[in-house]
Short mmCIF file of C-alpha atoms in Angstrom, two decimals:
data_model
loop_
_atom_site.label_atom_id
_atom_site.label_comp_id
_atom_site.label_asym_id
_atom_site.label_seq_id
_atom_site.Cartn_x
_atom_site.Cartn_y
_atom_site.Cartn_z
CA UNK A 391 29.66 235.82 117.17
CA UNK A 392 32.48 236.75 119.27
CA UNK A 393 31.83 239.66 121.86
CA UNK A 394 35.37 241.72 123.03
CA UNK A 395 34.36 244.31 125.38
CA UNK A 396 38.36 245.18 125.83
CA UNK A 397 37.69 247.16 123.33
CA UNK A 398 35.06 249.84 125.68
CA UNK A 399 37.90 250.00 128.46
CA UNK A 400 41.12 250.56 125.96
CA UNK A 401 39.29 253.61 124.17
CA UNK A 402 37.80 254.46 128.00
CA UNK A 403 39.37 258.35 128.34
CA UNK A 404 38.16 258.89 124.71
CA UNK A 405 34.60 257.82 125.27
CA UNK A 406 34.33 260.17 128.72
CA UNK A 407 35.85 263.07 127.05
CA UNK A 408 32.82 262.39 124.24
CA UNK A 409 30.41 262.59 127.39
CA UNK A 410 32.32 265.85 129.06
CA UNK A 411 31.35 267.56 125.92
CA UNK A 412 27.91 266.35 125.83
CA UNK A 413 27.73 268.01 129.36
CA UNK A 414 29.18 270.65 128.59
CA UNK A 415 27.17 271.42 125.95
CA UNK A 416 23.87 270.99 127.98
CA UNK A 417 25.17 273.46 130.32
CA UNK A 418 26.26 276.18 128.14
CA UNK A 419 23.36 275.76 126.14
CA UNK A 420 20.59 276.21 128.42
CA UNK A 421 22.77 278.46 130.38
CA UNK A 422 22.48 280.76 127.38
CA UNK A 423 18.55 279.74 126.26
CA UNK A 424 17.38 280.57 129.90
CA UNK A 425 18.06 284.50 128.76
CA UNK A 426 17.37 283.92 125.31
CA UNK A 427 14.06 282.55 125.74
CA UNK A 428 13.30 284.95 128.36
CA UNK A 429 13.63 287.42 126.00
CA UNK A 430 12.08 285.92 123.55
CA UNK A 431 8.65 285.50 125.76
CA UNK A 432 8.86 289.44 126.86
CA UNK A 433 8.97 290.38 122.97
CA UNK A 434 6.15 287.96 122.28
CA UNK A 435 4.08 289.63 125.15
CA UNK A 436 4.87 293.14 123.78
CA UNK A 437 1.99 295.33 122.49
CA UNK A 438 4.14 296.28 119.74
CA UNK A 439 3.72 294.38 116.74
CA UNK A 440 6.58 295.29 115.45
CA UNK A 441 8.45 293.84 118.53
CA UNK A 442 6.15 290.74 118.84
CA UNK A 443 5.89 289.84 115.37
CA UNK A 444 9.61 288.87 114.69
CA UNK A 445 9.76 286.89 117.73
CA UNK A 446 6.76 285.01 117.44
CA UNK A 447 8.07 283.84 113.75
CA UNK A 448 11.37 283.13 115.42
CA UNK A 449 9.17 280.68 118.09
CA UNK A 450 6.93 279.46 115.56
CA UNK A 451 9.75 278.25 113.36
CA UNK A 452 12.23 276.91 115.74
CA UNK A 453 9.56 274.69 116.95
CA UNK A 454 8.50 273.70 114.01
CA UNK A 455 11.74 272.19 111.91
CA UNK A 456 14.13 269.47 112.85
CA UNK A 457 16.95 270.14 115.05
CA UNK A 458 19.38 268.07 113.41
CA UNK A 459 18.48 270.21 109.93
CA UNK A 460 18.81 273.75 112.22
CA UNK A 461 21.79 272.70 112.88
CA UNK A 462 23.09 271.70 109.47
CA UNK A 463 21.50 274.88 108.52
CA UNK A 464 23.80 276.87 111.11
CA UNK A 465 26.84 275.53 109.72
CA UNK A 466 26.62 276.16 105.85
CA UNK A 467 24.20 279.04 105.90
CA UNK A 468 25.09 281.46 108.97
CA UNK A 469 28.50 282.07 108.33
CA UNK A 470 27.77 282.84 104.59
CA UNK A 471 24.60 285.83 105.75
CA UNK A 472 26.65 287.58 108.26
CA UNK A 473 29.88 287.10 106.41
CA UNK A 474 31.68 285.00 109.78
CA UNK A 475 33.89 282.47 110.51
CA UNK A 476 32.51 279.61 113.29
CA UNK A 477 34.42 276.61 114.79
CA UNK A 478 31.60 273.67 114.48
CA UNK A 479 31.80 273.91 118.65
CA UNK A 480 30.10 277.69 118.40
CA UNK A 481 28.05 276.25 115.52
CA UNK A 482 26.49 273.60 117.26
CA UNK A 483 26.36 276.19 120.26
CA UNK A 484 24.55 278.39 117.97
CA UNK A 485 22.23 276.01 116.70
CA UNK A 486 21.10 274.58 120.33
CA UNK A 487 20.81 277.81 121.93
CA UNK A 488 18.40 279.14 119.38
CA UNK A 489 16.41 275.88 119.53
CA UNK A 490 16.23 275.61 122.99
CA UNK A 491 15.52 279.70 123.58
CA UNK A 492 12.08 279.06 121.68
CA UNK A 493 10.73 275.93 123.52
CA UNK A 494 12.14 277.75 126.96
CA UNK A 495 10.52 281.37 125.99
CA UNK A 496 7.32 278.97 125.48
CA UNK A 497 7.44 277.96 128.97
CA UNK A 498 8.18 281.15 130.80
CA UNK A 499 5.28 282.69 128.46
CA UNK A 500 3.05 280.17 129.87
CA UNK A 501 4.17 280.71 133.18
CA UNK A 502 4.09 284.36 133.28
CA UNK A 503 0.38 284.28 131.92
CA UNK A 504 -0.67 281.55 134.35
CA UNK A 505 -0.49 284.02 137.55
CA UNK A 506 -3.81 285.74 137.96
CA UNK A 507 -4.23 289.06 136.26
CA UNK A 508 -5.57 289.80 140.25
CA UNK A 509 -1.87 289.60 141.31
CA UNK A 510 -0.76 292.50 139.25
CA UNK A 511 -3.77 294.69 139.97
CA UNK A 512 -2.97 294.50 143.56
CA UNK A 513 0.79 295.12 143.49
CA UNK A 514 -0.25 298.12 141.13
CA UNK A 515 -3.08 299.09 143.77
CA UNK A 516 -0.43 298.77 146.31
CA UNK A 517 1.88 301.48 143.81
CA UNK A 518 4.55 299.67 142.44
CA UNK A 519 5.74 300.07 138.97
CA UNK A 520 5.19 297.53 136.27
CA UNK A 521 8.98 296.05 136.43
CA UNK A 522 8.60 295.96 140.45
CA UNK A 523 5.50 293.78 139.92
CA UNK A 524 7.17 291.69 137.73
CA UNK A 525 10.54 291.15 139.40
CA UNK A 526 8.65 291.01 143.19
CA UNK A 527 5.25 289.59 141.91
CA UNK A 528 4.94 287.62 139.27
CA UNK A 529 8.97 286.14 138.18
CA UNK A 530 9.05 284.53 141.71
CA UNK A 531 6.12 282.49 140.99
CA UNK A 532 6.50 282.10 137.62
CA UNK A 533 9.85 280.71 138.33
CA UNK A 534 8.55 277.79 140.09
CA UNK A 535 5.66 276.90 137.97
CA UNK A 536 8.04 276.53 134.96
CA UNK A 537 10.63 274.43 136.93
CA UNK A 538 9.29 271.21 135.76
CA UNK A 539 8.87 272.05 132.37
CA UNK A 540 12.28 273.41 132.10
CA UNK A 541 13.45 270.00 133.62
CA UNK A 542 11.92 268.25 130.67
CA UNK A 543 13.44 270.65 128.05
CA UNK A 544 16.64 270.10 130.05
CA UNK A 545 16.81 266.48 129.65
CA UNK A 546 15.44 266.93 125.67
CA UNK A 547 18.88 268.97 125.40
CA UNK A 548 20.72 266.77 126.98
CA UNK A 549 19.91 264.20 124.32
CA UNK A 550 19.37 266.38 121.57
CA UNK A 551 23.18 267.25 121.73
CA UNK A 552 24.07 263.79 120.36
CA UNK A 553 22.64 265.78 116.97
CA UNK A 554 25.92 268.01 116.73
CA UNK A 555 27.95 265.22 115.69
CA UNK A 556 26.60 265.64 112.11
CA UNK A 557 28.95 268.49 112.08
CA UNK A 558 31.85 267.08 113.78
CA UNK A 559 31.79 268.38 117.25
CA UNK A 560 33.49 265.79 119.23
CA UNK A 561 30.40 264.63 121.63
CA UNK A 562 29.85 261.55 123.24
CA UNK A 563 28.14 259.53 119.93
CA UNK A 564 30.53 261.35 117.15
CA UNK A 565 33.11 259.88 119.20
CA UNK A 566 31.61 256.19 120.00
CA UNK A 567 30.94 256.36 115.97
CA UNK A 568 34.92 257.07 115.02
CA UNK A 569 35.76 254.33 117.52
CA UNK A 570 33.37 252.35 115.82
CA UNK A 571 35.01 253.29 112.50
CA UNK A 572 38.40 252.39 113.70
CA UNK A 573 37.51 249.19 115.68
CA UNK A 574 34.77 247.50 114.09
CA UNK A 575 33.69 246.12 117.81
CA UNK A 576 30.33 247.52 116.28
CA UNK A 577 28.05 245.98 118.74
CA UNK A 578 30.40 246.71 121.70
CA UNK A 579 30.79 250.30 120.62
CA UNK A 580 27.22 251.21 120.07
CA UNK A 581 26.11 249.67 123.32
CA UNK A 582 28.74 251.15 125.43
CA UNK A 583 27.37 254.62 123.72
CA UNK A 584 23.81 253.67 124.77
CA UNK A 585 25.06 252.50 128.10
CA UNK A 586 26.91 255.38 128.53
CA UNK A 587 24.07 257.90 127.74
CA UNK A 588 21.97 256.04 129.89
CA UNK A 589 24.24 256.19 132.74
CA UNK A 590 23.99 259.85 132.31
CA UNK A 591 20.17 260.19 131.22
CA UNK A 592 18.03 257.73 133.74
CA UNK A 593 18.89 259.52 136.69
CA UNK A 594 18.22 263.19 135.18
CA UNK A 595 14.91 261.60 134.22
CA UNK A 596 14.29 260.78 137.73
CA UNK A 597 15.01 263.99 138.78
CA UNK A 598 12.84 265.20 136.35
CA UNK A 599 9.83 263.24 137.63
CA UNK A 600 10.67 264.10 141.31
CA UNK A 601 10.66 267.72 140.16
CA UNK A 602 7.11 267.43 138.96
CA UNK A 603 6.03 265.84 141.96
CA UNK A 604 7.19 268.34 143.95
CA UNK A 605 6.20 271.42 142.25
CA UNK A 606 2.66 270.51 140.83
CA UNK A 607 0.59 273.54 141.08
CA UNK A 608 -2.37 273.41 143.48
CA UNK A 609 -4.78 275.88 142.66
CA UNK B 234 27.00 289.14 100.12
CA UNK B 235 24.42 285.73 98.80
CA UNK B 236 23.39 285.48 95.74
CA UNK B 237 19.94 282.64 95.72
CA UNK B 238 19.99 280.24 93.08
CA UNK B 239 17.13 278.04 93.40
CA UNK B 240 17.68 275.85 89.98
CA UNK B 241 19.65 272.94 91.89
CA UNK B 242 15.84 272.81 93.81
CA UNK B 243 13.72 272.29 90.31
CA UNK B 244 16.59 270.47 88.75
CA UNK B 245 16.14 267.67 91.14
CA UNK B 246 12.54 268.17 92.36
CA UNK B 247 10.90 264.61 91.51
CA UNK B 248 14.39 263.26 93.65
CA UNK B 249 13.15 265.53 96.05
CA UNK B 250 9.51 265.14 96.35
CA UNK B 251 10.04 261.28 96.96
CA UNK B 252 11.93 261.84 99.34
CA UNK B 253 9.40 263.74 100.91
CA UNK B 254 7.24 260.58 100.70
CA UNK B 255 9.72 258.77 102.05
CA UNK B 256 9.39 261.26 105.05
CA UNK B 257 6.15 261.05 105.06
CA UNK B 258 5.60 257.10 105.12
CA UNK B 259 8.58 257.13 108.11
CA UNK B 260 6.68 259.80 110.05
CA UNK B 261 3.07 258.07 110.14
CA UNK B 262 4.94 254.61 110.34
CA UNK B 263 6.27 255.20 113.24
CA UNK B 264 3.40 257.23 115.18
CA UNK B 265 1.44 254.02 114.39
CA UNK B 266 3.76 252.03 115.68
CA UNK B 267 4.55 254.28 118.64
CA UNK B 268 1.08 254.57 119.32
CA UNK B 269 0.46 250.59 119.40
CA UNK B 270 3.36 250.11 121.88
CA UNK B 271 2.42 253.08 123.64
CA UNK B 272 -1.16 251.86 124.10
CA UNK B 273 -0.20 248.64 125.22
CA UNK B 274 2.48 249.76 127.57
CA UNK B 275 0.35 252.46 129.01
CA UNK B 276 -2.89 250.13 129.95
CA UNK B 277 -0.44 247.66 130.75
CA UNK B 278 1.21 250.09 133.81
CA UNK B 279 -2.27 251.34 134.75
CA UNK B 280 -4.31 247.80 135.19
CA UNK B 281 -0.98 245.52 135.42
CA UNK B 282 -0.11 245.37 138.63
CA UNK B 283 3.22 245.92 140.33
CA UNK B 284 5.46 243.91 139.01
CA UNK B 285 4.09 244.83 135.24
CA UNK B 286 4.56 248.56 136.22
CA UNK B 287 7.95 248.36 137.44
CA UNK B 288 9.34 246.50 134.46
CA UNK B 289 8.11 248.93 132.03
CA UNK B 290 8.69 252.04 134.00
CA UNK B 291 12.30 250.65 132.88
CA UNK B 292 11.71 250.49 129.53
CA UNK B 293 10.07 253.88 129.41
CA UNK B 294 12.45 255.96 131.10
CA UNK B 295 15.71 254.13 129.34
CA UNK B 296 14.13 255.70 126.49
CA UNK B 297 13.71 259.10 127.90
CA UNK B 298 17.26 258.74 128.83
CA UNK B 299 18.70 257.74 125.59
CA UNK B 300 18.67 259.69 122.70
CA UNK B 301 17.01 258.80 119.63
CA UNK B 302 20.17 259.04 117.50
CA UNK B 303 21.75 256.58 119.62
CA UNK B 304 18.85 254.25 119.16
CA UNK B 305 18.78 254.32 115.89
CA UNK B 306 22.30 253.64 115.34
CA UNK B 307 22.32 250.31 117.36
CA UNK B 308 18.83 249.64 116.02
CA UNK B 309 20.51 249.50 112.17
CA UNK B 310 24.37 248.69 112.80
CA UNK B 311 24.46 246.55 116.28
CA UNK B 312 21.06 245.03 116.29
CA UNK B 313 21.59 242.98 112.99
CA UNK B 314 25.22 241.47 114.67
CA UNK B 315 22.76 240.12 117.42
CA UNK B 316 20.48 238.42 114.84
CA UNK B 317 22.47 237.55 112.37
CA UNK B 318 20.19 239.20 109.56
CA UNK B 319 21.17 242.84 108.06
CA UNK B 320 18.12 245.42 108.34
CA UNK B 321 17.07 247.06 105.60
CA UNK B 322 17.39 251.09 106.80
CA UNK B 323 13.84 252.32 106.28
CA UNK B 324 12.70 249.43 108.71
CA UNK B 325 15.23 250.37 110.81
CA UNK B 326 14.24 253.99 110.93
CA UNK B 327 10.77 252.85 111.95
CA UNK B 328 11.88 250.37 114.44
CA UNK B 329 13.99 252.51 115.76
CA UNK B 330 11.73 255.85 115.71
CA UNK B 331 8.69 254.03 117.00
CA UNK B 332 10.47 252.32 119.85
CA UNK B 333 12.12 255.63 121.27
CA UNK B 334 8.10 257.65 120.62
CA UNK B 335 6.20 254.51 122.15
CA UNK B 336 7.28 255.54 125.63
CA UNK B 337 6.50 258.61 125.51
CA UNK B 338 3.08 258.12 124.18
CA UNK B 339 2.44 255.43 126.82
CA UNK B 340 3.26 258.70 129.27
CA UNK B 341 0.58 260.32 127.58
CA UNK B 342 -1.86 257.70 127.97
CA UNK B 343 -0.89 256.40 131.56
CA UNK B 344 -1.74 260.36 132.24
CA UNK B 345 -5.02 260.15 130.26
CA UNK B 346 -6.60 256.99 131.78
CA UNK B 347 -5.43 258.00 135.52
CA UNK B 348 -7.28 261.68 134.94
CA UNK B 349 -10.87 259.76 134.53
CA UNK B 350 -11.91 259.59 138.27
CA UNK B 351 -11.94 255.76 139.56
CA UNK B 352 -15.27 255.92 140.80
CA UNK B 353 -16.12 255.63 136.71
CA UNK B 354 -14.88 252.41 136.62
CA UNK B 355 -16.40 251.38 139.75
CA UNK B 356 -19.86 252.32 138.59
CA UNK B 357 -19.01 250.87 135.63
CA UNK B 358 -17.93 247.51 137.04
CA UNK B 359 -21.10 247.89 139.48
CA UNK B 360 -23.32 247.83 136.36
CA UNK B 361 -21.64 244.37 135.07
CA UNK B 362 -19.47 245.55 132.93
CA UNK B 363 -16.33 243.59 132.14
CA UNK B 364 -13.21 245.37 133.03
CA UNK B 365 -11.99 245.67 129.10
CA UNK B 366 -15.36 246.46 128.05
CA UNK B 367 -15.62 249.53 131.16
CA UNK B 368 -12.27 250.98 129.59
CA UNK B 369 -13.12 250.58 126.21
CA UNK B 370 -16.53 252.08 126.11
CA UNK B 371 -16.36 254.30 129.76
CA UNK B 372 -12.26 255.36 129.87
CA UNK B 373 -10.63 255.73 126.94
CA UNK B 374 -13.61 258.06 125.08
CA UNK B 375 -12.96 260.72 127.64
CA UNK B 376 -9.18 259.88 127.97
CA UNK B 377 -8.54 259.93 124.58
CA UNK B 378 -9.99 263.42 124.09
CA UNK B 379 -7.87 264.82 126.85
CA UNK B 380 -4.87 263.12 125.48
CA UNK B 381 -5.45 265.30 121.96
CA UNK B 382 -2.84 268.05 122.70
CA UNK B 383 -0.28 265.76 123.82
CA UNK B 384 -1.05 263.37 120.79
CA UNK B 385 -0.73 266.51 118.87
CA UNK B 386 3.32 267.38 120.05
CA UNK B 387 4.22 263.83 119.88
CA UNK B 388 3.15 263.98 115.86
CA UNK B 389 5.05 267.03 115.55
CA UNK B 390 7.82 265.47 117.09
CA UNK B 391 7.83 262.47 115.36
CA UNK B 392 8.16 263.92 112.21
CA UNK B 393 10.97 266.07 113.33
CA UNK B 394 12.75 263.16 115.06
CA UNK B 395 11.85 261.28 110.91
CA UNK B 396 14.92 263.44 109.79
CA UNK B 397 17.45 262.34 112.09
CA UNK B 398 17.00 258.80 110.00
CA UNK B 399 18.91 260.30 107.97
CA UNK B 400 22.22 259.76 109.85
CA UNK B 401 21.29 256.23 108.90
CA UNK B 402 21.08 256.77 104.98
CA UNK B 403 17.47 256.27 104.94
CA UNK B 404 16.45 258.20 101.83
CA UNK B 405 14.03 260.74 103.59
CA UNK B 406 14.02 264.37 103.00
CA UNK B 407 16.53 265.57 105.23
CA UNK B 408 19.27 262.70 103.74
CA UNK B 409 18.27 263.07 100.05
CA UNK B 410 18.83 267.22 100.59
CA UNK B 411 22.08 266.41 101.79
CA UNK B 412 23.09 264.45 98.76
CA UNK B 413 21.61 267.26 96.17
CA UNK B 414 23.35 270.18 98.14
CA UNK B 415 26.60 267.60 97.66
CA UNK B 416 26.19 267.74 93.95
CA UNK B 417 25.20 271.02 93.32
CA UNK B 418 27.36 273.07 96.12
CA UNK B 419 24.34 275.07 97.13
CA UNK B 420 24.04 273.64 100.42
CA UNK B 421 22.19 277.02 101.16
CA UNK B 422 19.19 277.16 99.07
CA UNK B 423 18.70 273.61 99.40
CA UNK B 424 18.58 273.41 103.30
CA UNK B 425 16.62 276.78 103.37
CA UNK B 426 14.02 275.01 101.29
CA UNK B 427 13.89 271.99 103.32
CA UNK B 428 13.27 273.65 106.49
CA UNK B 429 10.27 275.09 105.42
CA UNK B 430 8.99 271.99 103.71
CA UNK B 431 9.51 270.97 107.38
CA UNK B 432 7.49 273.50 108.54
CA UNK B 433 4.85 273.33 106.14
CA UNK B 434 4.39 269.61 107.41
CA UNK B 435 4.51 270.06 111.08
CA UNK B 436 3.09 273.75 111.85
CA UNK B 437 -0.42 272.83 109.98
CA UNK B 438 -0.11 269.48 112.33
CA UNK B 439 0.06 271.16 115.77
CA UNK B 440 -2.44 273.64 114.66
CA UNK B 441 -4.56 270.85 113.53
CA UNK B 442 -4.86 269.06 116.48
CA UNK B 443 -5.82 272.15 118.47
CA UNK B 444 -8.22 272.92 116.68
CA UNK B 445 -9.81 269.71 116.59
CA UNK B 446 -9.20 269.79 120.70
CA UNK B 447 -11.33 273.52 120.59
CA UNK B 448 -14.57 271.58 119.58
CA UNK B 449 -13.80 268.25 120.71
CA UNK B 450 -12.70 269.59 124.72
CA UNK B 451 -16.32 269.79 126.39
CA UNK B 452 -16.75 266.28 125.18
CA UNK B 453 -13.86 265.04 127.63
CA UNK B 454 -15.21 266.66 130.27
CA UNK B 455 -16.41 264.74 133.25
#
């Protein structure tokens, strides 16, 4: 078998506008899931049952089903319920954000409840109201027990956006697999799009662990 | 507005329902063989020394780094080039699906044997016990217990990661929907039905495995 890796540097600017997208994607996703699931977690605390119900469903479900078929399921069966028109870039937008707003209103739920009950008795004893204690009190805290977890769900998104080129969206493996199509370097291609995410991916992951390190809770 | 026509779904349910096996058989494949390379890799970092550690701290976080699409692609189109021997895709899937989950359970278990306290396996060394037998009868009891909930996302995950075989035409649930909602043009009622088959599969899983954790926890306990 004859290797020609000419092949990685003649189709180079294709292959890093595949991995700006990827980025981009990360970003914009969990810039918009860090709201979302923050919402998400507030409802799911709410004494209302009518306000808690819905988004526990939403939670439960998200978590529960495929990505990759979310996704699919974005694209034919969105646009046709609330009678719109999507480019497959807000699609898979769509899609991520609502996967990764569950999984992140997870997190903030469980680091919300993790501060002692104690905490908001005294900032109530001390006669702030209940959004003071929880903007003052308990988000600041909160905040940095969930920073490793969110980490991890950051690097899951990162790869989990190779999933939106089922529907097209010009990412970093949609566009190693048309170069594939059009080349046939096969194994040269695929690696490259391995290599490439792994370029990317390894260091997050180190981060990730670093992150963990330095934020373990002691108690 | 939508108008639900759910014939395309009984028209083709036997098509569908082995394809559900098929998802099925690639799920538990692939936790078992996740869970074989996990185990190995994750005693192999804890009692290995250095050198051991090092190399397969590069093998696990390549594959936290990579996504499991991507593996599975080279698994089933590059991999065979390098052999010289095509892959049938179902192997593939497995391969490839049990490769990318096998670090990440050996995670779990490198956690779970380095939460029981050392001085266990001192005492249990100190009684004559041979270092395989100490972690097979002392360690891994307790470890495995505290490992449950862990154990219990990877499953889930595994059988959500199953349907991303489908990008390489193995006929699982997810791949055989897409070729009925193809046929029939009623891609919605077909992939509204599959996601909750999904969730049928995986929500009883997670809840499972907690609720085996609830009685099992005091038992881990040390």
């Amino acid at each position: 078998m004859t290797l020609d890796w000419s092949v990685v540097w003649d189709y180079r600017w294709q292959f890093l506008q595949g991995a700006a997208m990827t980025v981009t994607l990360t970003v914009l996703t969990m810039l918009l899931a860090i709201p979302g699931g923050l919402l998400l977690a507030f409802m799911r605390m709410s004494p209302y049952r009518l306000i808690s119900m819905p988004a526990t469903a939403i939670v439960e479900f998200f978590r529960a089903t495929p990505l990759i078929l979310q996704i699919y399921w974005t694209f034919y069966v969105l646009p046709v319920a609330l009678d719109i028109r999507m480019s497959a870039f807000t699609t898979a937008l769509v899609g991520l954000t609502l996967n990764i707003s569950s999984f992140n209103s997870e997190t903030f739920r469980a680091g919300i409840q993790s501060i002692r009950k104690g905490q908001w008795n005294a900032a109530y004893a001390l006669g702030m109201t209940k959004s003071q204690v929880a903007r003052k009190i308990i988000l600041p805290q909160a905040t940095m027990r969930v920073l490793p977890a969110l980490a991890s769900t950051w690097v899951s998104l990162f790869k989990d956006t190779s999933l939106v080129s089922v529907i097209a969206v010009a990412d970093l493996s949609y566009v190693s697999l048309q170069i594939r199509a059009q080349t046939y370097r096969i194994l040269e291609v695929l690696t490259a799009m391995a290599g490439l995410y792994w370029l990317m991916g390894y260091p997050q992951a180190k981060l990730v662990d670093w992150i963990y390190r330095r934020f373990k809770v002691h108690e | 507005m939508m108008d639900f026509d759910i014939s395309p779904i009984t028209n083709s349910w036997q098509f569908l329902a082995r394809a559900l096996g098929v998802t099925i058989l690639l799920s538990v494949s692939s936790i078992l063989l996740g869970l074989v390379i996990g185990l190995a890799v994750g005693a192999a970092r804890t009692y290995g020394g250095r050198v051991v550690d090092s190399a397969l701290g590069l093998y696990v976080d390549s594959m936290r780094a990579i996504p499991v699409l991507a593996v599975l692609v080279w698994v089933y189109f590059a991999f065979p080039l390098l052999i010289g021997h095509s892959l049938n895709a179902l192997l593939a899937g497995i391969l490839g699906l049990g490769l990318h989950l096998g670090a990440y359970v050996s995670e779990v278990i490198r956690a779970g044997l380095g939460s029981v306290r050392p001085g266990q396996m001192r005492a249990a060394l100190a009684l004559g016990m041979s270092p395989w037998q100490a972690i097979r009868e002392i360690i891994l009891p307790q470890a495995v217990i505290r490992m449950l909930p862990a154990f219990g996302s990877l499953f889930v995950i595994a059988i959500k990661d199953s349907a991303i075989a489908s990008v390489i035409a193995v006929p699982e649930l997810l791949r055989q929907s897409q070729i009925v909602a193809g046929q029939t043009f009623r891609p919605i009622e077909i992939y509204t039905a599959a996601m909750l088959v999904y969730f049928l599969l995986c929500y009883p899983v997670a809840r499972g495995v907690d609720a085996i954790y609830r009685r099992l926890a005091p038992l881990g306990a040390s």
